[in-house]
CSV table of C-alpha atoms in Angstrom, one decimal:
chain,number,residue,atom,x,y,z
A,24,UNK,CA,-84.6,-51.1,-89.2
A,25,UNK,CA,-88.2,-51.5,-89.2
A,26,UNK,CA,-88.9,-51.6,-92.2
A,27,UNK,CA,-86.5,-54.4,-92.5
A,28,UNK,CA,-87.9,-56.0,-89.1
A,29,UNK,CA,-91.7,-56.6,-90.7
A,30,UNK,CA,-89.5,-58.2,-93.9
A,31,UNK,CA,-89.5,-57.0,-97.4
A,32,UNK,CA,-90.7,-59.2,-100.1
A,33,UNK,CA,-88.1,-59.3,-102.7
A,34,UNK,CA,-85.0,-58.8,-100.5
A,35,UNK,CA,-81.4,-56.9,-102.5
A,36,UNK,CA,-78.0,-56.3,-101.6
A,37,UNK,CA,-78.6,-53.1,-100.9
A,38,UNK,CA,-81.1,-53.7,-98.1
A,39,UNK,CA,-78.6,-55.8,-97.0
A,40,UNK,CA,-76.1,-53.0,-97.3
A,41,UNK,CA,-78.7,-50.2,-95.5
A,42,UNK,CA,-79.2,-52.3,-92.8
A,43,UNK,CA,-75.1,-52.3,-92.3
A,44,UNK,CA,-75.2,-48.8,-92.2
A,45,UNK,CA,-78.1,-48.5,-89.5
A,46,UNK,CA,-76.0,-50.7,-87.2
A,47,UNK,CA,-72.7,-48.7,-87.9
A,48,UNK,CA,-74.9,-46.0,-87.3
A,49,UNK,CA,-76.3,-47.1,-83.9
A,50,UNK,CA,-73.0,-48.3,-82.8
A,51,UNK,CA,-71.5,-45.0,-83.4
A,52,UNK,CA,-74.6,-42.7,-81.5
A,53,UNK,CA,-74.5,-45.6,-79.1
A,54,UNK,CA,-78.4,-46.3,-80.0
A,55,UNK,CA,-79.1,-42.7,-80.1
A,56,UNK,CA,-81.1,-41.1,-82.9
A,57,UNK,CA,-79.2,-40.9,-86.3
A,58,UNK,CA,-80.2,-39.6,-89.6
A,59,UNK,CA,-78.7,-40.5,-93.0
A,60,UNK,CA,-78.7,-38.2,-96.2
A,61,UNK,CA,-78.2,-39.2,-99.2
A,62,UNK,CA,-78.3,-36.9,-102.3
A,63,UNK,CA,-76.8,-36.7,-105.2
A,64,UNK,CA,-74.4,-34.3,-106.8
A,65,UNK,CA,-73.7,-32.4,-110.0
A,66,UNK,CA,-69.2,-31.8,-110.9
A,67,UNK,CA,-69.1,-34.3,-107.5
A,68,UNK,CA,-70.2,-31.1,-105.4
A,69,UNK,CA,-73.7,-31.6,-103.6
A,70,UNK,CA,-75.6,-27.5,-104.1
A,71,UNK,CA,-75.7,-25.7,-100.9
A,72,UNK,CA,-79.3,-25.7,-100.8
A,73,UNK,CA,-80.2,-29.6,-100.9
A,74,UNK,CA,-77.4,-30.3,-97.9
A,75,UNK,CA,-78.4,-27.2,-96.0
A,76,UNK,CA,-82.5,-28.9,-96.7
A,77,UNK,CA,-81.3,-32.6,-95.7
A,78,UNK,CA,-79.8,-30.8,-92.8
A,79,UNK,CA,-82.5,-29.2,-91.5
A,80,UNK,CA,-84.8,-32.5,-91.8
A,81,UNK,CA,-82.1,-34.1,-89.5
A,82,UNK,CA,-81.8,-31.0,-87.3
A,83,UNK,CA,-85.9,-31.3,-87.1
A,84,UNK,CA,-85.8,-35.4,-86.2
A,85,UNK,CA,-82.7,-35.4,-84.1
A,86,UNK,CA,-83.1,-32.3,-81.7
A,87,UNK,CA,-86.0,-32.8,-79.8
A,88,UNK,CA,-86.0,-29.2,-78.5
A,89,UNK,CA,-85.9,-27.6,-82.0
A,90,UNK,CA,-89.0,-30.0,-83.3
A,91,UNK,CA,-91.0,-29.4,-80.1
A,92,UNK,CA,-90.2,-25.5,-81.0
A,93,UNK,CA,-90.8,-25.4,-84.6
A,94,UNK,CA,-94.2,-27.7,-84.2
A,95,UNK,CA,-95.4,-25.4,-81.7
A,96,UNK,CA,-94.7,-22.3,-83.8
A,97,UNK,CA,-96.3,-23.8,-86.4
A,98,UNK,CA,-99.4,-24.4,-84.1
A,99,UNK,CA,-99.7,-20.9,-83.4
A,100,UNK,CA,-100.3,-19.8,-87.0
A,101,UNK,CA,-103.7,-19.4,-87.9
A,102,UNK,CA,-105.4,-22.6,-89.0
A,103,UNK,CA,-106.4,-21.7,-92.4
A,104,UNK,CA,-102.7,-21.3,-92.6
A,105,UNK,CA,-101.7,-24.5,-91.4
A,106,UNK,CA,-103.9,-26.2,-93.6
A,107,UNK,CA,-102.9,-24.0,-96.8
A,108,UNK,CA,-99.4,-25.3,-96.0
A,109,UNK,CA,-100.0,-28.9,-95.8
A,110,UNK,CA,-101.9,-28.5,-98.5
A,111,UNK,CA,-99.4,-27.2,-100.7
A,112,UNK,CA,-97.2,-29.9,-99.3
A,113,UNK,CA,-100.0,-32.2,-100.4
A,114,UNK,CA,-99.6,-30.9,-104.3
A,115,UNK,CA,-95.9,-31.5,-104.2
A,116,UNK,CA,-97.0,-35.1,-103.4
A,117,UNK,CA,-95.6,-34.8,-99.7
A,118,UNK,CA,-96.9,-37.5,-97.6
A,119,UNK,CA,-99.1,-35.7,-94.7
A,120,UNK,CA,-97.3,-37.2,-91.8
A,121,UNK,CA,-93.9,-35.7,-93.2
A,122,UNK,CA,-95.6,-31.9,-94.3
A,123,UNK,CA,-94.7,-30.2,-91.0
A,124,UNK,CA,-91.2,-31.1,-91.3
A,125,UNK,CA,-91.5,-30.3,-95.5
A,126,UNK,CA,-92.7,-27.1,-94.2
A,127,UNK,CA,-89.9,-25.9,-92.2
A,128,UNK,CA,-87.3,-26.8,-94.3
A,129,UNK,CA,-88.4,-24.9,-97.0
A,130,UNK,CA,-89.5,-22.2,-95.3
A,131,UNK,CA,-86.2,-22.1,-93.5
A,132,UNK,CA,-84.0,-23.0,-96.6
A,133,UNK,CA,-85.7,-21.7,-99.9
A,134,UNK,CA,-89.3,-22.4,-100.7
A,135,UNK,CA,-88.7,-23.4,-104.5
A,136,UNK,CA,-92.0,-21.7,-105.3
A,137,UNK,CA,-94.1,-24.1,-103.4
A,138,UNK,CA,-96.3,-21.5,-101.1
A,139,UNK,CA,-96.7,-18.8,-104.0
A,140,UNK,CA,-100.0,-20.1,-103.9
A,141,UNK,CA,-100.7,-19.4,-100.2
A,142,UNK,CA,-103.8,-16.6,-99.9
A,143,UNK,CA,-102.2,-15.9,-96.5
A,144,UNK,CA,-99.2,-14.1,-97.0
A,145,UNK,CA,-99.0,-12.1,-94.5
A,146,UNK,CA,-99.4,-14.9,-92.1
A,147,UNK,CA,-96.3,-16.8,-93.9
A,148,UNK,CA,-94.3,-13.5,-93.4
A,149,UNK,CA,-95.1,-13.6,-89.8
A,150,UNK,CA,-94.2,-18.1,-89.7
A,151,UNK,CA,-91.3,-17.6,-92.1
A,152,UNK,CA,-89.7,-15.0,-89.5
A,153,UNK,CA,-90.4,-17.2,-86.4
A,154,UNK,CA,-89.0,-19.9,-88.3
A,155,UNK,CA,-86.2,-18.8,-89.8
A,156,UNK,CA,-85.1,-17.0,-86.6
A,157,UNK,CA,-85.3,-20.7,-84.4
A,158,UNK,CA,-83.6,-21.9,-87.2
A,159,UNK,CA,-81.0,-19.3,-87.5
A,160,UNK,CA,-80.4,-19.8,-83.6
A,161,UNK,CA,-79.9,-23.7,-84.1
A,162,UNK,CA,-78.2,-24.5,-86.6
A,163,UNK,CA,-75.0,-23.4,-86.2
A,164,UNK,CA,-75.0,-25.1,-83.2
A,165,UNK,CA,-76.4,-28.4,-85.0
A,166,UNK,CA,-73.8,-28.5,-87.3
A,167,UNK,CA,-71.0,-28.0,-84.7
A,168,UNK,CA,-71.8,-30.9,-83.4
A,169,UNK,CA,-72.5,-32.6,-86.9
A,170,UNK,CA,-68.8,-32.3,-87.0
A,171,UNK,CA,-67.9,-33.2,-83.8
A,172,UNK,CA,-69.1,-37.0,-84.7
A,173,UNK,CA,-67.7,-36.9,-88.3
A,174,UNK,CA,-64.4,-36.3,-86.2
């Protein structure tokens, strides 16, 4: 929506057709926050991974409680740490205003290789555990409700 509020230059159908899909999705949350994945699929089955990934980005924008959470555990790593991280975000040509959220969903759903490179290590044991324990606690409880709208 705000992208298409400032107005884009060369206008398509299918801003035409995402913009339809914000306002089905705002009627159906009643205006509350929404999140939509799209992804694509190999034998029309999308891998287990990449859903569980998207998931987790929702999880992270819609739940304010579980952000608030994960941005504080990620606060109380050291900073050489949290900088190593972004950083490796950074390589992977991650924006830096999206890294934190990059961050814990691959450390929470599979890190693809991405912080092999950290020094740190056994500072990312110490963050993966405290991550992957919120989101182990969450989650389930995410996607129950997930479900509950799809209903």
């Amino acid at each position: 929506k705000s992208v298409h509020d400032l107005g884009i230059p060369d206008p398509n159908h299918y801003d035409a057709f995402m913009l339809g899909l914000y306002g089905m999705m705002m009627a159906e949350t009643g205006g509350k926050k929404a999140y939509l994945i799209g992804t694509s699929n190999v034998d029309g089955e999308v891998d287990d991974f990449t859903l569980k990934h998207e998931l987790t980005h929702a999880m992270f924008y819609i739940d304010d409680d579980y952000k608030r959470a994960v941005l504080k555990t990620i606060e109380r790593a050291p900073n050489e740490l949290q900088h190593a991280l972004i950083d490796a975000m950074k390589e992977q040509n991650y924006p830096e205003k999206t890294a934190l959220d990059e961050i814990n969903a691959y450390i929470t759903t599979g890190e693809a290789g991405f912080f092999d490179c950290i020094k740190d290590q056994e500072g990312l044991d110490a963050l993966r555990s405290s991550l992957r324990a919120l989101h182990r606690d969450k989650f389930p409880k995410f996607i129950e409700s997930v479900e509950d709208v799809d209903s």
